[in-house]
Amino acid sequence: MKQRKVISLPTNEGKIYRQILAFMNFMLNLTPQERDVLAELIKLNNEYEALPPDKRAKFILSTDMRKEIRDVLNIEEKQFNVILSRLKSTKKSFMGTQLLNDQNMIHPQLQFKPDQDGFQFEVNLIMTTIPPTTKKFTEELDEAIIDKNEEEQKFVEESIWGADIKDPAMEYAKAVVNSEYDIDASKAPVLEEETFDFSIAPPND
Protein backbone atom coordinates (compact mmCIF):
# COMPACT_ATOMS: atom_id res chain seq x y z
CA MET A 1 0.00 0.00 0.00
CA LYS A 2 1.72 3.14 -1.24
CA GLN A 3 -0.81 5.74 -0.13
CA ARG A 4 -1.60 6.37 3.51
CA LYS A 5 -3.87 9.09 4.86
CA VAL A 6 -3.86 10.30 8.47
CA ILE A 7 -6.71 12.46 9.74
CA SER A 8 -6.44 14.27 13.08
CA LEU A 9 -9.70 15.43 14.65
CA PRO A 10 -10.39 17.44 17.80
CA THR A 11 -12.19 15.62 20.60
CA ASN A 12 -12.80 15.56 24.35
CA GLU A 13 -13.73 13.07 27.05
CA GLY A 14 -17.43 13.63 26.47
CA LYS A 15 -17.53 12.62 22.82
CA ILE A 16 -14.43 10.56 22.00
CA TYR A 17 -16.16 7.20 22.57
CA ARG A 18 -19.03 8.20 20.29
CA GLN A 19 -16.57 9.38 17.64
CA ILE A 20 -14.72 6.07 17.67
CA LEU A 21 -17.94 4.09 17.35
CA ALA A 22 -19.09 6.40 14.55
CA PHE A 23 -15.93 5.59 12.59
CA MET A 24 -16.44 1.87 13.23
CA ASN A 25 -20.12 1.91 12.41
CA PHE A 26 -19.67 0.55 8.88
CA MET A 27 -18.85 -2.71 10.69
CA LEU A 28 -21.24 -2.34 13.63
CA ASN A 29 -24.35 -0.99 11.87
CA LEU A 30 -25.72 0.70 14.99
CA THR A 31 -28.31 3.44 15.32
CA PRO A 32 -27.23 6.77 16.92
CA GLN A 33 -28.94 5.85 20.21
CA GLU A 34 -27.35 2.41 20.23
CA ARG A 35 -23.94 4.02 19.72
CA ASP A 36 -24.60 6.48 22.54
CA VAL A 37 -25.52 3.73 25.00
CA LEU A 38 -22.59 1.54 23.97
CA ALA A 39 -20.22 4.51 24.26
CA GLU A 40 -21.36 5.13 27.85
CA LEU A 41 -20.91 1.47 28.72
CA ILE A 42 -17.36 1.45 27.33
CA LYS A 43 -16.58 4.66 29.19
CA LEU A 44 -17.87 3.24 32.49
CA ASN A 45 -15.99 0.01 31.85
CA ASN A 46 -12.77 2.03 31.82
CA GLU A 47 -13.71 4.16 34.83
CA TYR A 48 -14.30 1.06 36.98
CA GLU A 49 -11.50 -1.08 35.61
CA ALA A 50 -10.28 -1.74 39.17
CA LEU A 51 -13.18 -4.16 39.60
CA PRO A 52 -12.87 -7.73 38.31
CA PRO A 53 -14.44 -8.07 34.82
CA ASP A 54 -17.49 -10.06 35.95
CA LYS A 55 -18.29 -7.79 38.91
CA ARG A 56 -17.62 -4.72 36.77
CA ALA A 57 -20.12 -5.89 34.15
CA LYS A 58 -22.81 -6.41 36.80
CA PHE A 59 -22.10 -3.08 38.46
CA ILE A 60 -22.17 -1.04 35.23
CA LEU A 61 -25.69 -2.28 34.46
CA SER A 62 -26.99 -2.26 38.00
CA THR A 63 -30.25 -0.43 38.70
CA ASP A 64 -28.55 2.76 39.90
CA MET A 65 -26.05 2.86 37.02
CA ARG A 66 -28.79 2.24 34.45
CA LYS A 67 -30.65 5.27 35.79
CA GLU A 68 -27.48 7.34 35.65
CA ILE A 69 -26.89 6.38 32.00
CA ARG A 70 -30.52 7.16 31.10
CA ASP A 71 -30.26 10.57 32.72
CA VAL A 72 -27.04 11.39 30.89
CA LEU A 73 -28.47 10.36 27.54
CA ASN A 74 -32.02 11.54 28.25
CA ILE A 75 -33.57 8.19 27.30
CA GLU A 76 -36.75 6.71 28.77
CA GLU A 77 -36.42 3.47 30.72
CA LYS A 78 -38.47 1.43 28.25
CA GLN A 79 -36.43 2.63 25.28
CA PHE A 80 -33.19 2.05 27.18
CA ASN A 81 -34.13 -1.58 27.86
CA VAL A 82 -34.99 -2.07 24.18
CA ILE A 83 -31.56 -0.72 23.18
CA LEU A 84 -29.80 -3.05 25.62
CA SER A 85 -31.66 -6.05 24.21
CA ARG A 86 -30.57 -5.04 20.71
CA LEU A 87 -26.94 -4.76 21.78
CA LYS A 88 -27.18 -8.28 23.20
CA SER A 89 -28.82 -9.65 20.08
CA THR A 90 -26.85 -11.88 17.72
CA LYS A 91 -28.01 -9.58 14.90
CA LYS A 92 -25.80 -6.86 16.39
CA SER A 93 -22.44 -8.56 16.33
CA PHE A 94 -18.82 -7.70 15.65
CA MET A 95 -16.50 -10.27 14.13
CA GLY A 96 -19.10 -12.95 14.83
CA THR A 97 -19.50 -12.13 18.54
CA GLN A 98 -22.20 -10.23 20.42
CA LEU A 99 -21.42 -6.61 21.30
CA LEU A 100 -22.74 -7.27 24.80
CA ASN A 101 -22.92 -10.86 26.00
CA ASP A 102 -25.41 -12.42 28.40
CA GLN A 103 -23.15 -11.50 31.34
CA ASN A 104 -23.21 -7.84 30.22
CA MET A 105 -19.55 -7.98 29.26
CA ILE A 106 -18.48 -5.76 26.36
CA HIS A 107 -16.90 -7.26 23.25
CA PRO A 108 -13.09 -7.46 23.85
CA GLN A 109 -12.32 -5.56 20.63
CA LEU A 110 -14.56 -2.70 21.76
CA GLN A 111 -12.90 -2.19 25.12
CA PHE A 112 -10.71 0.61 23.81
CA LYS A 113 -9.22 3.09 26.25
CA PRO A 114 -8.29 6.58 25.07
CA ASP A 115 -5.52 8.37 26.98
CA GLN A 116 -4.79 12.05 27.57
CA ASP A 117 -3.57 12.39 23.96
CA GLY A 118 -6.70 10.84 22.53
CA PHE A 119 -6.98 7.60 20.62
CA GLN A 120 -5.61 6.29 17.35
CA PHE A 121 -6.69 3.28 15.35
CA GLU A 122 -5.74 2.12 11.89
CA VAL A 123 -7.90 0.50 9.24
CA ASN A 124 -6.19 -1.31 6.38
CA LEU A 125 -8.30 -1.84 3.26
CA ILE A 126 -6.83 -4.87 1.51
CA MET A 127 -7.60 -5.35 -2.17
CA THR A 128 -9.04 -8.81 -2.80
CA THR A 129 -10.20 -10.66 -5.89
CA ILE A 130 -13.95 -10.70 -6.28
CA PRO A 131 -15.10 -14.26 -7.07
CA PRO A 132 -17.26 -14.67 -10.17
CA THR A 133 -20.95 -14.53 -9.42
CA THR A 134 -23.87 -16.29 -11.03
CA LYS A 135 -26.49 -14.48 -13.01
CA LYS A 136 -28.27 -11.71 -11.20
CA PHE A 137 -31.81 -12.41 -10.11
CA THR A 138 -33.14 -9.66 -12.39
CA GLU A 139 -31.45 -11.25 -15.42
CA GLU A 140 -32.92 -14.65 -14.59
CA LEU A 141 -36.35 -13.07 -14.11
CA ASP A 142 -36.18 -11.29 -17.48
CA GLU A 143 -35.26 -14.53 -19.23
CA ALA A 144 -38.10 -16.38 -17.50
CA ILE A 145 -40.61 -13.72 -18.58
CA ILE A 146 -39.39 -13.86 -22.19
CA ASP A 147 -39.67 -17.67 -22.25
CA LYS A 148 -43.15 -17.52 -20.76
CA ASN A 149 -44.33 -14.97 -23.31
CA GLU A 150 -42.93 -17.05 -26.17
CA GLU A 151 -44.67 -20.16 -24.86
CA GLU A 152 -47.99 -18.32 -24.52
CA GLN A 153 -47.73 -16.90 -28.04
CA LYS A 154 -46.88 -20.33 -29.45
CA PHE A 155 -49.87 -21.87 -27.67
CA VAL A 156 -52.24 -19.21 -29.03
CA GLU A 157 -50.91 -19.61 -32.56
CA GLU A 158 -51.24 -23.39 -32.49
CA SER A 159 -54.74 -23.15 -31.01
CA ILE A 160 -55.95 -20.68 -33.62
CA TRP A 161 -54.16 -21.95 -36.69
CA GLY A 162 -54.96 -25.52 -35.86
CA ALA A 163 -58.71 -24.89 -36.07
CA ASP A 164 -60.91 -25.54 -39.10
CA ILE A 165 -60.30 -22.62 -41.48
CA LYS A 166 -63.86 -22.92 -42.84
CA ASP A 167 -65.23 -21.62 -39.54
CA PRO A 168 -65.85 -17.82 -39.99
CA ALA A 169 -65.55 -17.21 -36.23
CA MET A 170 -62.12 -18.81 -36.13
CA GLU A 171 -61.11 -16.87 -39.23
CA TYR A 172 -61.94 -13.65 -37.39
CA ALA A 173 -59.99 -14.83 -34.32
CA LYS A 174 -56.98 -15.50 -36.53
CA ALA A 175 -57.12 -11.98 -37.88
CA VAL A 176 -57.19 -10.58 -34.31
CA VAL A 177 -54.22 -12.72 -33.31
CA ASN A 178 -52.33 -11.54 -36.38
CA SER A 179 -52.62 -7.92 -35.30
CA GLU A 180 -52.04 -8.55 -31.57
CA TYR A 181 -48.99 -10.80 -31.87
CA ASP A 182 -47.66 -9.26 -35.08
CA ILE A 183 -48.03 -12.52 -37.03
CA ASP A 184 -47.49 -12.42 -40.80
CA ALA A 185 -50.91 -11.49 -42.13
CA SER A 186 -50.19 -13.24 -45.44
CA LYS A 187 -50.76 -16.54 -43.67
CA ALA A 188 -54.34 -15.69 -42.86
CA PRO A 189 -56.96 -16.67 -45.45
CA VAL A 190 -59.03 -13.87 -46.95
CA LEU A 191 -62.65 -13.82 -45.88
CA GLU A 192 -65.14 -13.22 -48.66
CA GLU A 193 -68.39 -11.50 -47.94
CA GLU A 194 -71.42 -13.67 -48.46
CA THR A 195 -74.05 -12.09 -50.71
CA PHE A 196 -77.76 -12.57 -50.17
CA ASP A 197 -80.39 -12.26 -52.93
CA PHE A 198 -83.58 -10.74 -51.56
CA SER A 199 -86.21 -8.17 -52.53
CA ILE A 200 -88.97 -6.28 -50.73
CA ALA A 201 -92.48 -6.90 -52.06
CA PRO A 202 -95.07 -4.10 -51.96
CA PRO A 203 -97.85 -4.49 -49.36
CA ASN A 204 -101.08 -6.20 -50.45
CA ASP A 205 -103.98 -3.95 -51.26
Coordinates of N, CA and C in Angstrom, one line a residue:
M1 N 0.8 -1.2 0.0 CA 0.0 0.0 0.0 C 0.9 1.2 0.0
K2 N 0.9 2.0 -1.1 CA 1.7 3.1 -1.2 C 1.1 4.4 -0.6
Q3 N -0.2 4.5 -0.7 CA -0.8 5.7 -0.1 C -1.3 5.5 1.3
R4 N -1.2 6.5 2.1 CA -1.6 6.4 3.5 C -2.1 7.7 4.0
K5 N -3.3 7.8 4.4 CA -3.9 9.1 4.9 C -4.1 9.1 6.4
V6 N -3.7 10.1 7.0 CA -3.9 10.3 8.5 C -4.7 11.5 8.7
I7 N -5.8 11.4 9.4 CA -6.7 12.5 9.7 C -6.7 12.7 11.2
S8 N -6.4 13.9 11.7 CA -6.4 14.3 13.1 C -7.7 15.1 13.4
L9 N -8.5 14.7 14.3 CA -9.7 15.4 14.6 C -9.7 15.9 16.1
P10 N -10.3 17.0 16.4 CA -10.4 17.4 17.8 C -11.4 16.6 18.5
T11 N -11.2 16.4 19.8 CA -12.2 15.6 20.6 C -12.1 16.0 22.1
N12 N -12.9 15.4 22.9 CA -12.8 15.6 24.3 C -13.4 14.3 25.0
E13 N -13.3 14.3 26.3 CA -13.7 13.1 27.1 C -15.2 12.8 26.9
G14 N -16.0 13.8 26.6 CA -17.4 13.6 26.5 C -17.9 13.0 25.2
K15 N -17.1 13.1 24.1 CA -17.5 12.6 22.8 C -16.6 11.6 22.1
I16 N -15.4 11.4 22.7 CA -14.4 10.6 22.0 C -14.9 9.1 21.8
Y17 N -15.7 8.6 22.7 CA -16.2 7.2 22.6 C -17.2 7.1 21.4
R18 N -18.0 8.2 21.4 CA -19.0 8.2 20.3 C -18.3 8.4 18.9
Q19 N -17.3 9.2 18.9 CA -16.6 9.4 17.6 C -15.9 8.1 17.1
I20 N -15.4 7.3 18.1 CA -14.7 6.1 17.7 C -15.8 5.1 17.1
L21 N -16.9 5.0 17.8 CA -17.9 4.1 17.3 C -18.5 4.5 16.0
A22 N -18.6 5.9 15.8 CA -19.1 6.4 14.6 C -18.2 6.0 13.4
F23 N -16.9 6.0 13.6 CA -15.9 5.6 12.6 C -16.0 4.1 12.3
M24 N -16.3 3.3 13.4 CA -16.4 1.9 13.2 C -17.8 1.4 12.8
N25 N -18.7 2.3 12.6 CA -20.1 1.9 12.4 C -20.4 1.2 11.1
F26 N -19.5 1.3 10.1 CA -19.7 0.6 8.9 C -19.5 -1.0 9.1
M27 N -18.9 -1.3 10.3 CA -18.8 -2.7 10.7 C -19.9 -3.1 11.8
L28 N -20.3 -2.1 12.5 CA -21.2 -2.3 13.6 C -22.7 -2.2 13.2
N29 N -23.0 -1.2 12.3 CA -24.3 -1.0 11.9 C -25.3 -0.7 13.0
L30 N -24.9 0.3 13.8 CA -25.7 0.7 15.0 C -26.5 2.0 14.7
T31 N -27.6 2.2 15.4 CA -28.3 3.4 15.3 C -27.6 4.5 16.2
P32 N -27.9 5.8 16.0 CA -27.2 6.8 16.9 C -27.5 6.5 18.4
Q33 N -28.7 6.1 18.8 CA -28.9 5.8 20.2 C -28.2 4.6 20.7
E34 N -28.1 3.6 19.9 CA -27.3 2.4 20.2 C -25.9 2.7 20.4
R35 N -25.3 3.6 19.6 CA -23.9 4.0 19.7 C -23.7 4.8 21.0
D36 N -24.7 5.7 21.3 CA -24.6 6.5 22.5 C -24.6 5.6 23.8
V37 N -25.5 4.6 23.8 CA -25.5 3.7 25.0 C -24.2 2.9 25.1
L38 N -23.8 2.4 24.0 CA -22.6 1.5 24.0 C -21.4 2.4 24.4
A39 N -21.3 3.6 23.9 CA -20.2 4.5 24.3 C -20.2 4.7 25.8
E40 N -21.3 4.9 26.4 CA -21.4 5.1 27.8 C -20.9 3.9 28.6
L41 N -21.3 2.7 28.1 CA -20.9 1.5 28.7 C -19.4 1.3 28.6
I42 N -18.8 1.6 27.5 CA -17.4 1.5 27.3 C -16.6 2.4 28.2
K43 N -17.2 3.6 28.3 CA -16.6 4.7 29.2 C -16.6 4.2 30.6
L44 N -17.7 3.7 31.1 CA -17.9 3.2 32.5 C -17.0 2.0 32.7
N45 N -16.8 1.2 31.7 CA -16.0 0.0 31.8 C -14.5 0.4 32.1
N46 N -14.1 1.5 31.6 CA -12.8 2.0 31.8 C -12.7 2.7 33.2
E47 N -13.7 3.4 33.6 CA -13.7 4.2 34.8 C -13.7 3.2 36.0
Y48 N -14.3 2.0 35.9 CA -14.3 1.1 37.0 C -13.5 -0.2 36.7
E49 N -12.4 0.0 36.0 CA -11.5 -1.1 35.6 C -10.8 -1.8 36.8
A50 N -10.9 -1.1 38.0 CA -10.3 -1.7 39.2 C -11.1 -3.0 39.6
L51 N -12.3 -3.0 39.2 CA -13.2 -4.2 39.6 C -12.9 -5.3 38.7
P52 N -13.0 -6.6 39.2 CA -12.9 -7.7 38.3 C -13.9 -7.7 37.2
P53 N -13.6 -8.2 36.0 CA -14.4 -8.1 34.8 C -15.9 -8.5 35.1
D54 N -16.1 -9.6 35.7 CA -17.5 -10.1 35.9 C -18.3 -9.1 36.9
K55 N -17.6 -8.7 38.0 CA -18.3 -7.8 38.9 C -18.5 -6.4 38.3
R56 N -17.5 -6.0 37.5 CA -17.6 -4.7 36.8 C -18.8 -4.7 35.8
A57 N -19.0 -5.8 35.1 CA -20.1 -5.9 34.2 C -21.5 -5.8 34.9
K58 N -21.6 -6.5 36.0 CA -22.8 -6.4 36.8 C -23.0 -5.0 37.4
F59 N -22.0 -4.4 37.8 CA -22.1 -3.1 38.5 C -22.5 -2.0 37.4
I60 N -21.9 -2.1 36.3 CA -22.2 -1.0 35.2 C -23.6 -1.0 34.8
L61 N -24.3 -2.2 34.8 CA -25.7 -2.3 34.5 C -26.6 -2.6 35.7
S62 N -26.1 -2.2 36.8 CA -27.0 -2.3 38.0 C -28.1 -1.2 37.9
T63 N -29.1 -1.3 38.8 CA -30.2 -0.4 38.7 C -29.8 1.0 38.8
D64 N -29.0 1.4 39.7 CA -28.5 2.8 39.9 C -27.8 3.3 38.7
M65 N -26.9 2.4 38.2 CA -26.1 2.9 37.0 C -26.9 3.0 35.7
R66 N -27.9 2.1 35.6 CA -28.8 2.2 34.5 C -29.5 3.6 34.5
K67 N -30.0 4.0 35.7 CA -30.7 5.3 35.8 C -29.7 6.4 35.5
E68 N -28.5 6.3 35.9 CA -27.5 7.3 35.6 C -27.2 7.5 34.1
I69 N -27.1 6.4 33.5 CA -26.9 6.4 32.0 C -28.1 7.0 31.3
R70 N -29.3 6.6 31.7 CA -30.5 7.2 31.1 C -30.6 8.7 31.3
D71 N -30.2 9.1 32.5 CA -30.3 10.6 32.7 C -29.3 11.3 31.9
V72 N -28.1 10.8 31.7 CA -27.0 11.4 30.9 C -27.5 11.5 29.4
L73 N -28.1 10.4 28.9 CA -28.5 10.4 27.5 C -29.9 10.8 27.3
N74 N -30.6 11.1 28.4 CA -32.0 11.5 28.2 C -32.9 10.5 27.5
I75 N -32.8 9.3 27.9 CA -33.6 8.2 27.3 C -34.5 7.6 28.3
E76 N -35.8 7.3 27.9 CA -36.8 6.7 28.8 C -36.3 5.3 29.1
E77 N -36.8 4.8 30.2 CA -36.4 3.5 30.7 C -36.8 2.4 29.7
K78 N -38.0 2.5 29.2 CA -38.5 1.4 28.2 C -37.6 1.4 27.0
Q79 N -37.3 2.6 26.5 CA -36.4 2.6 25.3 C -35.0 2.1 25.6
F80 N -34.5 2.5 26.8 CA -33.2 2.0 27.2 C -33.1 0.5 27.2
N81 N -34.1 -0.1 27.8 CA -34.1 -1.6 27.9 C -34.2 -2.2 26.5
V82 N -34.9 -1.6 25.6 CA -35.0 -2.1 24.2 C -33.6 -2.0 23.5
I83 N -32.9 -0.9 23.8 CA -31.6 -0.7 23.2 C -30.6 -1.8 23.7
L84 N -30.7 -2.0 25.0 CA -29.8 -3.1 25.6 C -30.1 -4.4 25.0
S85 N -31.3 -4.7 24.8 CA -31.7 -6.0 24.2 C -31.1 -6.2 22.8
R86 N -31.1 -5.0 22.1 CA -30.6 -5.0 20.7 C -29.1 -5.3 20.7
L87 N -28.4 -4.6 21.7 CA -26.9 -4.8 21.8 C -26.5 -6.2 22.2
K88 N -27.5 -6.9 22.8 CA -27.2 -8.3 23.2 C -27.6 -9.3 22.1
S89 N -28.3 -8.8 21.1 CA -28.8 -9.6 20.1 C -27.7 -10.1 19.2
T90 N -27.8 -11.3 18.7 CA -26.9 -11.9 17.7 C -26.9 -11.1 16.4
K91 N -27.9 -10.4 16.1 CA -28.0 -9.6 14.9 C -27.1 -8.4 15.0
K92 N -26.8 -7.9 16.2 CA -25.8 -6.9 16.4 C -24.5 -7.5 16.9
S93 N -23.7 -7.9 16.0 CA -22.4 -8.6 16.3 C -21.2 -7.9 15.7
F94 N -20.1 -8.2 16.2 CA -18.8 -7.7 15.7 C -17.8 -8.9 15.6
M95 N -17.4 -9.1 14.4 CA -16.5 -10.3 14.1 C -17.1 -11.6 14.6
G96 N -18.4 -11.7 14.5 CA -19.1 -12.9 14.8 C -19.5 -13.1 16.3
T97 N -19.2 -12.1 17.1 CA -19.5 -12.1 18.5 C -20.4 -11.0 18.9
Q98 N -21.3 -11.2 19.9 CA -22.2 -10.2 20.4 C -21.4 -9.0 20.9
L99 N -22.0 -7.8 20.8 CA -21.4 -6.6 21.3 C -21.5 -6.6 22.8
L100 N -22.5 -7.2 23.4 CA -22.7 -7.3 24.8 C -23.3 -8.7 25.1
N101 N -22.5 -9.5 25.8 CA -22.9 -10.9 26.0 C -23.9 -11.0 27.1
D102 N -24.4 -12.2 27.4 CA -25.4 -12.4 28.4 C -25.0 -12.0 29.8
Q103 N -23.7 -11.9 30.0 CA -23.2 -11.5 31.3 C -22.9 -10.0 31.4
N104 N -23.4 -9.3 30.3 CA -23.2 -7.8 30.2 C -21.8 -7.4 30.0
M105 N -20.9 -8.3 29.5 CA -19.5 -8.0 29.3 C -19.4 -7.5 27.8
I106 N -18.7 -6.4 27.7 CA -18.5 -5.8 26.4 C -17.5 -6.6 25.5
H107 N -17.8 -6.6 24.2 CA -16.9 -7.3 23.3 C -15.4 -6.8 23.5
P108 N -14.5 -7.8 23.6 CA -13.1 -7.5 23.9 C -12.5 -6.4 22.9
Q109 N -12.9 -6.5 21.6 CA -12.3 -5.6 20.6 C -12.9 -4.2 20.7
L110 N -13.9 -4.0 21.6 CA -14.6 -2.7 21.8 C -14.2 -2.1 23.1
Q111 N -13.3 -2.7 23.8 CA -12.9 -2.2 25.1 C -11.7 -1.3 24.9
F112 N -11.8 -0.3 24.1 CA -10.7 0.6 23.8 C -10.6 1.6 24.9
K113 N -9.4 2.1 25.1 CA -9.2 3.1 26.3 C -8.4 4.3 25.8
P114 N -9.0 5.4 25.5 CA -8.3 6.6 25.1 C -7.4 7.1 26.2
D115 N -6.3 7.8 25.9 CA -5.5 8.4 27.0 C -5.6 9.9 26.9
Q116 N -4.7 10.6 27.6 CA -4.8 12.1 27.6 C -4.5 12.7 26.2
D117 N -3.9 11.9 25.3 CA -3.6 12.4 24.0 C -4.7 12.1 23.0
G118 N -5.6 11.2 23.4 CA -6.7 10.8 22.5 C -6.7 9.4 22.2
F119 N -6.9 9.0 21.0 CA -7.0 7.6 20.6 C -6.7 7.5 19.1
Q120 N -6.0 6.5 18.8 CA -5.6 6.3 17.4 C -5.9 4.8 17.0
F121 N -6.5 4.6 15.9 CA -6.7 3.3 15.3 C -6.5 3.3 13.8
E122 N -6.1 2.2 13.3 CA -5.7 2.1 11.9 C -6.6 1.1 11.2
V123 N -7.1 1.4 10.1 CA -7.9 0.5 9.2 C -7.2 0.3 7.9
N124 N -6.8 -1.0 7.6 CA -6.2 -1.3 6.4 C -7.2 -1.9 5.4
L125 N -7.4 -1.3 4.3 CA -8.3 -1.8 3.3 C -7.5 -2.7 2.3
I126 N -7.6 -4.0 2.3 CA -6.8 -4.9 1.5 C -7.6 -5.2 0.2
M127 N -7.0 -5.0 -0.9 CA -7.6 -5.4 -2.2 C -7.7 -6.9 -2.3
T128 N -8.8 -7.4 -2.6 CA -9.0 -8.8 -2.8 C -9.7 -9.1 -4.1
T129 N -9.6 -10.3 -4.6 CA -10.2 -10.7 -5.9 C -11.7 -11.0 -5.6
I130 N -12.5 -10.4 -6.4 CA -14.0 -10.7 -6.3 C -14.3 -12.0 -7.1
P131 N -14.8 -13.0 -6.4 CA -15.1 -14.3 -7.1 C -16.2 -14.1 -8.1
P132 N -16.2 -14.8 -9.2 CA -17.3 -14.7 -10.2 C -18.6 -15.0 -9.6
T133 N -19.6 -14.3 -10.0 CA -20.9 -14.5 -9.4 C -21.8 -15.1 -10.5
T134 N -22.9 -15.7 -10.1 CA -23.9 -16.3 -11.0 C -24.7 -15.2 -11.6
K135 N -25.6 -15.5 -12.4 CA -26.5 -14.5 -13.0 C -27.3 -13.8 -11.9
K136 N -27.5 -12.5 -12.1 CA -28.3 -11.7 -11.2 C -29.7 -12.2 -11.3
F137 N -30.4 -12.0 -10.2 CA -31.8 -12.4 -10.1 C -32.6 -11.7 -11.2
T138 N -32.4 -10.4 -11.4 CA -33.1 -9.7 -12.4 C -32.9 -10.2 -13.8
E139 N -31.7 -10.7 -14.1 CA -31.5 -11.2 -15.4 C -32.2 -12.6 -15.6
E140 N -32.2 -13.4 -14.5 CA -32.9 -14.6 -14.6 C -34.4 -14.4 -14.7
L141 N -34.9 -13.4 -14.0 CA -36.4 -13.1 -14.1 C -36.7 -12.6 -15.5
D142 N -35.9 -11.8 -16.1 CA -36.2 -11.3 -17.5 C -36.2 -12.5 -18.5
E143 N -35.3 -13.4 -18.3 CA -35.3 -14.5 -19.2 C -36.5 -15.4 -19.0
A144 N -36.9 -15.6 -17.8 CA -38.1 -16.4 -17.5 C -39.4 -15.7 -18.1
I145 N -39.4 -14.4 -18.0 CA -40.6 -13.7 -18.6 C -40.6 -13.9 -20.1
I146 N -39.5 -13.7 -20.7 CA -39.4 -13.9 -22.2 C -39.8 -15.3 -22.6
D147 N -39.3 -16.3 -21.9 CA -39.7 -17.7 -22.3 C -41.2 -17.9 -22.1
K148 N -41.7 -17.3 -21.0 CA -43.2 -17.5 -20.8 C -44.0 -16.9 -21.8
N149 N -43.6 -15.7 -22.3 CA -44.3 -15.0 -23.3 C -44.3 -15.7 -24.6
E150 N -43.1 -16.3 -24.9 CA -42.9 -17.1 -26.2 C -43.8 -18.3 -26.1
E151 N -43.9 -19.0 -25.0 CA -44.7 -20.2 -24.9 C -46.2 -19.8 -25.0
E152 N -46.6 -18.7 -24.4 CA -48.0 -18.3 -24.5 C -48.3 -18.0 -26.0
Q153 N -47.5 -17.3 -26.7 CA -47.7 -16.9 -28.0 C -47.8 -18.2 -28.9
K154 N -46.9 -19.1 -28.7 CA -46.9 -20.3 -29.4 C -48.2 -21.1 -29.2
F155 N -48.6 -21.1 -28.0 CA -49.9 -21.9 -27.7 C -51.1 -21.2 -28.4
V156 N -51.1 -19.9 -28.4 CA -52.2 -19.2 -29.0 C -52.2 -19.5 -30.5
E157 N -51.0 -19.4 -31.1 CA -50.9 -19.6 -32.6 C -51.3 -21.0 -32.9
E158 N -50.9 -22.0 -32.2 CA -51.2 -23.4 -32.5 C -52.7 -23.6 -32.3
S159 N -53.3 -23.0 -31.3 CA -54.7 -23.2 -31.0 C -55.6 -22.6 -32.1
I160 N -55.2 -21.4 -32.6 CA -56.0 -20.7 -33.6 C -55.7 -21.3 -35.0
W161 N -54.4 -21.5 -35.3 CA -54.2 -21.9 -36.7 C -54.4 -23.4 -36.9
G162 N -54.6 -24.1 -35.7 CA -55.0 -25.5 -35.9 C -56.4 -25.8 -36.0
A163 N -57.3 -24.7 -35.9 CA -58.7 -24.9 -36.1 C -59.1 -25.0 -37.5
D164 N -60.4 -25.4 -37.8 CA -60.9 -25.5 -39.1 C -61.0 -24.2 -39.7
I165 N -60.3 -23.9 -40.9 CA -60.3 -22.6 -41.5 C -61.6 -22.3 -42.1
K166 N -62.6 -23.2 -42.2 CA -63.9 -22.9 -42.8 C -64.8 -22.2 -41.8
D167 N -64.4 -22.2 -40.6 CA -65.2 -21.6 -39.5 C -65.0 -20.1 -39.6
P168 N -66.0 -19.3 -39.9 CA -65.8 -17.8 -40.0 C -65.4 -17.2 -38.7
A169 N -65.9 -17.8 -37.5 CA -65.6 -17.2 -36.2 C -64.1 -17.4 -36.0
M170 N -63.5 -18.6 -36.3 CA -62.1 -18.8 -36.1 C -61.3 -18.0 -37.1
E171 N -61.8 -17.7 -38.3 CA -61.1 -16.9 -39.2 C -60.9 -15.5 -38.6
Y172 N -62.0 -15.0 -38.0 CA -61.9 -13.7 -37.4 C -60.9 -13.7 -36.2
A173 N -60.9 -14.7 -35.5 CA -60.0 -14.8 -34.3 C -58.6 -14.8 -34.8
K174 N -58.3 -15.5 -36.0 CA -57.0 -15.5 -36.5 C -56.5 -14.1 -36.9
A175 N -57.5 -13.3 -37.5 CA -57.1 -12.0 -37.9 C -56.8 -11.1 -36.7
V176 N -57.5 -11.3 -35.5 CA -57.2 -10.6 -34.3 C -55.8 -10.9 -33.8
V177 N -55.5 -12.3 -33.8 CA -54.2 -12.7 -33.3 C -53.1 -12.2 -34.2
N178 N -53.3 -12.1 -35.5 CA -52.3 -11.5 -36.4 C -51.9 -10.1 -36.0
S179 N -52.9 -9.3 -35.7 CA -52.6 -7.9 -35.3 C -52.0 -7.8 -33.9
E180 N -52.5 -8.7 -33.0 CA -52.0 -8.6 -31.6 C -50.6 -9.1 -31.4
Y181 N -50.3 -10.2 -32.0 CA -49.0 -10.8 -31.9 C -48.1 -10.5 -33.0
D182 N -48.5 -9.7 -33.9 CA -47.7 -9.3 -35.1 C -47.3 -10.5 -35.9
I183 N -48.3 -11.3 -36.2 CA -48.0 -12.5 -37.0 C -48.2 -12.1 -38.5
D184 N -47.4 -12.7 -39.4 CA -47.5 -12.4 -40.8 C -48.9 -12.6 -41.3
A185 N -49.5 -11.5 -41.7 CA -50.9 -11.5 -42.1 C -51.1 -12.3 -43.4
S186 N -50.0 -12.5 -44.2 CA -50.2 -13.2 -45.4 C -50.6 -14.7 -45.2
K187 N -50.4 -15.1 -44.0 CA -50.8 -16.5 -43.7 C -52.3 -16.7 -43.5
A188 N -52.9 -15.6 -43.2 CA -54.3 -15.7 -42.9 C -55.2 -15.7 -44.1
P189 N -56.1 -16.6 -44.3 CA -57.0 -16.7 -45.5 C -57.9 -15.5 -45.5
V190 N -58.2 -15.0 -46.8 CA -59.0 -13.9 -47.0 C -60.5 -14.3 -46.8
L191 N -61.2 -13.5 -46.0 CA -62.7 -13.8 -45.9 C -63.4 -13.1 -47.0
E192 N -64.3 -13.8 -47.6 CA -65.1 -13.2 -48.7 C -66.5 -13.0 -48.1
E193 N -67.1 -11.8 -48.4 CA -68.4 -11.5 -47.9 C -69.4 -12.4 -48.7
E194 N -70.4 -12.8 -47.9 CA -71.4 -13.7 -48.5 C -72.6 -12.7 -48.9
T195 N -73.0 -12.9 -50.2 CA -74.0 -12.1 -50.7 C -75.4 -12.8 -50.6
F196 N -76.4 -12.0 -50.3 CA -77.8 -12.6 -50.2 C -78.7 -11.9 -51.2
D197 N -79.5 -12.7 -51.9 CA -80.4 -12.3 -52.9 C -81.8 -12.1 -52.3
F198 N -82.2 -10.9 -52.1 CA -83.6 -10.7 -51.6 C -84.2 -9.4 -52.1
S199 N -85.5 -9.4 -52.1 CA -86.2 -8.2 -52.5 C -87.4 -7.9 -51.6
I200 N -87.9 -6.7 -51.6 CA -89.0 -6.3 -50.7 C -90.2 -6.1 -51.6
A201 N -91.2 -6.9 -51.3 CA -92.5 -6.9 -52.1 C -93.4 -5.8 -51.5
P202 N -94.1 -5.2 -52.4 CA -95.1 -4.1 -52.0 C -96.2 -4.7 -51.1
P203 N -96.8 -4.0 -50.2 CA -97.8 -4.5 -49.4 C -99.1 -4.8 -50.2
N204 N -99.8 -5.8 -49.8 CA -101.1 -6.2 -50.4 C -102.1 -5.1 -50.3
D205 N -102.9 -4.9 -51.3 CA -104.0 -4.0 -51.3 C -105.1 -4.5 -50.4

